[in-house]
């Protein structure tokens, strides 16, 4: 009798476990879907709203780049920080009034090439700007006011044969 009683209890418990397992699996699946959709929406938000305008950058040698733009102070402070890749061909910082712009590598995950542009001419280049891994933050500067700063993936300045003195055209 005791044996039968235990079997009856066990069969009752296994019957209860199945719906609980189903609920857990469905809950885990729904949570995973919410996380995936949230990630997609945040990525889309960043691409379409934070860097909503794309600039066409015409190089002196005839090549054309398409770069996301950073126009607001918030966009410019963030730059490429905490990203894993350079968007499109680069990120173009647009300044309404020329200014001496400092670029630092805070929270960067990869090195970049930095190009400073004044009145349509490249005035300074830093290739392979290193990641900031010290407490003393290195700030890269051209030393004079610029209208634009173009950040590219490391090695692109060399690959595209970009040099100081080259002319650059920007269209929106």
PDB file of C-alpha atoms in Angstrom, residues 34-157:
ATOM      1  CA  UNK A  34      11.830  41.119 -25.624  1.00  0.00           C
ATOM      2  CA  UNK A  35      15.619  41.439 -25.241  1.00  0.00           C
ATOM      3  CA  UNK A  36      16.238  40.829 -28.953  1.00  0.00           C
ATOM      4  CA  UNK A  37      13.557  43.314 -30.009  1.00  0.00           C
ATOM      5  CA  UNK A  38      14.848  45.891 -27.493  1.00  0.00           C
ATOM      6  CA  UNK A  39      18.389  45.523 -28.828  1.00  0.00           C
ATOM      7  CA  UNK A  40      17.119  45.924 -32.399  1.00  0.00           C
ATOM      8  CA  UNK A  41      15.096  49.027 -31.517  1.00  0.00           C
ATOM      9  CA  UNK A  42      17.997  50.644 -29.651  1.00  0.00           C
ATOM     10  CA  UNK A  43      20.329  49.954 -32.562  1.00  0.00           C
ATOM     11  CA  UNK A  44      17.795  51.364 -35.004  1.00  0.00           C
ATOM     12  CA  UNK A  45      17.252  54.391 -32.770  1.00  0.00           C
ATOM     13  CA  UNK A  46      20.991  55.060 -32.674  1.00  0.00           C
ATOM     14  CA  UNK A  47      21.372  54.702 -36.434  1.00  0.00           C
ATOM     15  CA  UNK A  48      18.262  56.604 -37.509  1.00  0.00           C
ATOM     16  CA  UNK A  49      17.835  59.286 -34.851  1.00  0.00           C
ATOM     17  CA  UNK A  50      21.141  59.959 -33.133  1.00  0.00           C
ATOM     18  CA  UNK A  51      23.042  60.081 -36.414  1.00  0.00           C
ATOM     19  CA  UNK A  52      20.080  60.734 -38.640  1.00  0.00           C
ATOM     20  CA  UNK A  53      21.832  62.600 -41.408  1.00  0.00           C
ATOM     21  CA  UNK A  54      24.380  61.028 -43.699  1.00  0.00           C
ATOM     22  CA  UNK A  55      26.999  63.203 -45.369  1.00  0.00           C
ATOM     23  CA  UNK A  56      28.645  62.453 -48.673  1.00  0.00           C
ATOM     24  CA  UNK A  57      32.342  63.270 -48.334  1.00  0.00           C
ATOM     25  CA  UNK A  58      34.172  63.727 -51.648  1.00  0.00           C
ATOM     26  CA  UNK A  59      37.908  63.223 -51.416  1.00  0.00           C
ATOM     27  CA  UNK A  60      40.466  65.075 -53.545  1.00  0.00           C
ATOM     28  CA  UNK A  61      41.349  61.808 -55.320  1.00  0.00           C
ATOM     29  CA  UNK A  62      37.755  61.292 -56.518  1.00  0.00           C
ATOM     30  CA  UNK A  63      36.691  58.741 -53.932  1.00  0.00           C
ATOM     31  CA  UNK A  64      33.394  59.224 -52.111  1.00  0.00           C
ATOM     32  CA  UNK A  65      32.668  58.276 -48.496  1.00  0.00           C
ATOM     33  CA  UNK A  66      29.311  58.144 -46.749  1.00  0.00           C
ATOM     34  CA  UNK A  67      29.572  59.180 -43.114  1.00  0.00           C
ATOM     35  CA  UNK A  68      27.076  59.516 -40.312  1.00  0.00           C
ATOM     36  CA  UNK A  69      27.037  63.042 -38.892  1.00  0.00           C
ATOM     37  CA  UNK A  70      27.434  64.258 -35.334  1.00  0.00           C
ATOM     38  CA  UNK A  71      25.927  67.749 -35.188  1.00  0.00           C
ATOM     39  CA  UNK A  72      24.699  68.193 -31.635  1.00  0.00           C
ATOM     40  CA  UNK A  73      26.919  68.571 -28.590  1.00  0.00           C
ATOM     41  CA  UNK A  74      25.602  65.269 -27.193  1.00  0.00           C
ATOM     42  CA  UNK A  75      26.403  63.420 -30.426  1.00  0.00           C
ATOM     43  CA  UNK A  76      29.852  64.984 -30.582  1.00  0.00           C
ATOM     44  CA  UNK A  77      30.727  64.133 -26.977  1.00  0.00           C
ATOM     45  CA  UNK A  78      29.643  60.523 -27.518  1.00  0.00           C
ATOM     46  CA  UNK A  79      31.312  60.178 -30.920  1.00  0.00           C
ATOM     47  CA  UNK A  80      32.251  56.536 -31.480  1.00  0.00           C
ATOM     48  CA  UNK A  81      32.507  55.724 -27.769  1.00  0.00           C
ATOM     49  CA  UNK A  82      31.149  52.332 -26.716  1.00  0.00           C
ATOM     50  CA  UNK A  83      30.602  51.216 -30.320  1.00  0.00           C
ATOM     51  CA  UNK A  84      32.110  48.121 -31.865  1.00  0.00           C
ATOM     52  CA  UNK A  85      32.491  49.423 -35.427  1.00  0.00           C
ATOM     53  CA  UNK A  86      32.666  52.696 -37.344  1.00  0.00           C
ATOM     54  CA  UNK A  87      29.232  53.475 -38.857  1.00  0.00           C
ATOM     55  CA  UNK A  88      29.089  53.499 -42.668  1.00  0.00           C
ATOM     56  CA  UNK A  89      32.473  54.832 -43.904  1.00  0.00           C
ATOM     57  CA  UNK A  90      33.036  57.108 -40.916  1.00  0.00           C
ATOM     58  CA  UNK A  91      31.625  59.687 -38.532  1.00  0.00           C
ATOM     59  CA  UNK A  92      31.726  63.353 -39.548  1.00  0.00           C
ATOM     60  CA  UNK A  93      31.612  65.944 -36.758  1.00  0.00           C
ATOM     61  CA  UNK A  94      29.976  69.117 -38.091  1.00  0.00           C
ATOM     62  CA  UNK A  95      30.656  72.474 -36.383  1.00  0.00           C
ATOM     63  CA  UNK A  96      28.514  75.552 -37.140  1.00  0.00           C
ATOM     64  CA  UNK A  97      31.367  77.861 -36.203  1.00  0.00           C
ATOM     65  CA  UNK A  98      35.024  76.857 -36.649  1.00  0.00           C
ATOM     66  CA  UNK A  99      36.688  75.761 -33.402  1.00  0.00           C
ATOM     67  CA  UNK A 100      39.795  74.053 -32.096  1.00  0.00           C
ATOM     68  CA  UNK A 101      38.389  70.555 -31.600  1.00  0.00           C
ATOM     69  CA  UNK A 102      39.941  68.032 -29.235  1.00  0.00           C
ATOM     70  CA  UNK A 103      39.248  64.342 -29.768  1.00  0.00           C
ATOM     71  CA  UNK A 104      39.795  61.886 -26.921  1.00  0.00           C
ATOM     72  CA  UNK A 105      39.422  58.145 -26.926  1.00  0.00           C
ATOM     73  CA  UNK A 106      37.180  57.747 -23.870  1.00  0.00           C
ATOM     74  CA  UNK A 107      35.335  54.408 -23.866  1.00  0.00           C
ATOM     75  CA  UNK A 108      36.635  53.548 -27.344  1.00  0.00           C
ATOM     76  CA  UNK A 109      36.831  49.871 -28.270  1.00  0.00           C
ATOM     77  CA  UNK A 110      39.036  50.239 -31.365  1.00  0.00           C
ATOM     78  CA  UNK A 111      41.684  52.623 -32.744  1.00  0.00           C
ATOM     79  CA  UNK A 112      40.710  55.192 -35.399  1.00  0.00           C
ATOM     80  CA  UNK A 113      42.169  57.627 -37.910  1.00  0.00           C
ATOM     81  CA  UNK A 114      41.199  61.267 -37.295  1.00  0.00           C
ATOM     82  CA  UNK A 115      41.087  63.938 -40.017  1.00  0.00           C
ATOM     83  CA  UNK A 116      40.626  67.664 -39.259  1.00  0.00           C
ATOM     84  CA  UNK A 117      39.123  69.802 -42.058  1.00  0.00           C
ATOM     85  CA  UNK A 118      39.078  73.592 -42.323  1.00  0.00           C
ATOM     86  CA  UNK A 119      37.487  75.472 -45.228  1.00  0.00           C
ATOM     87  CA  UNK A 120      37.399  72.309 -47.319  1.00  0.00           C
ATOM     88  CA  UNK A 121      41.067  71.430 -46.785  1.00  0.00           C
ATOM     89  CA  UNK A 122      42.622  68.740 -44.609  1.00  0.00           C
ATOM     90  CA  UNK A 123      44.869  70.513 -42.106  1.00  0.00           C
ATOM     91  CA  UNK A 124      45.844  67.678 -39.739  1.00  0.00           C
ATOM     92  CA  UNK A 125      45.715  63.881 -39.548  1.00  0.00           C
ATOM     93  CA  UNK A 126      46.279  61.418 -36.719  1.00  0.00           C
ATOM     94  CA  UNK A 127      46.533  57.815 -37.850  1.00  0.00           C
ATOM     95  CA  UNK A 128      45.765  54.868 -35.595  1.00  0.00           C
ATOM     96  CA  UNK A 129      44.799  56.941 -32.544  1.00  0.00           C
ATOM     97  CA  UNK A 130      45.312  54.581 -29.645  1.00  0.00           C
ATOM     98  CA  UNK A 131      42.745  53.569 -27.095  1.00  0.00           C
ATOM     99  CA  UNK A 132      42.700  55.480 -23.843  1.00  0.00           C
ATOM    100  CA  UNK A 133      43.906  53.029 -21.220  1.00  0.00           C
ATOM    101  CA  UNK A 134      45.389  55.497 -18.767  1.00  0.00           C
ATOM    102  CA  UNK A 135      44.086  58.002 -16.272  1.00  0.00           C
ATOM    103  CA  UNK A 136      45.818  60.804 -18.217  1.00  0.00           C
ATOM    104  CA  UNK A 137      43.552  61.279 -21.182  1.00  0.00           C
ATOM    105  CA  UNK A 138      45.388  62.156 -24.384  1.00  0.00           C
ATOM    106  CA  UNK A 139      43.458  64.680 -26.429  1.00  0.00           C
ATOM    107  CA  UNK A 140      44.219  64.815 -30.135  1.00  0.00           C
ATOM    108  CA  UNK A 141      44.025  68.324 -31.646  1.00  0.00           C
ATOM    109  CA  UNK A 142      44.760  70.078 -34.914  1.00  0.00           C
ATOM    110  CA  UNK A 143      45.810  73.205 -33.032  1.00  0.00           C
ATOM    111  CA  UNK A 144      43.595  75.513 -35.064  1.00  0.00           C
ATOM    112  CA  UNK A 145      39.864  75.989 -35.719  1.00  0.00           C
ATOM    113  CA  UNK A 146      38.109  73.505 -38.014  1.00  0.00           C
ATOM    114  CA  UNK A 147      34.669  73.094 -39.578  1.00  0.00           C
ATOM    115  CA  UNK A 148      34.720  69.296 -39.599  1.00  0.00           C
ATOM    116  CA  UNK A 149      36.451  66.332 -38.023  1.00  0.00           C
ATOM    117  CA  UNK A 150      36.196  62.976 -39.782  1.00  0.00           C
ATOM    118  CA  UNK A 151      36.740  59.777 -37.806  1.00  0.00           C
ATOM    119  CA  UNK A 152      37.570  56.691 -39.851  1.00  0.00           C
ATOM    120  CA  UNK A 153      38.475  53.099 -39.054  1.00  0.00           C
ATOM    121  CA  UNK A 154      42.207  52.761 -38.336  1.00  0.00           C
ATOM    122  CA  UNK A 155      44.156  52.316 -41.574  1.00  0.00           C
ATOM    123  CA  UNK A 156      41.624  54.067 -43.804  1.00  0.00           C
ATOM    124  CA  UNK A 157      43.727  57.237 -44.191  1.00  0.00           C
TER     125      UNK A 157
END
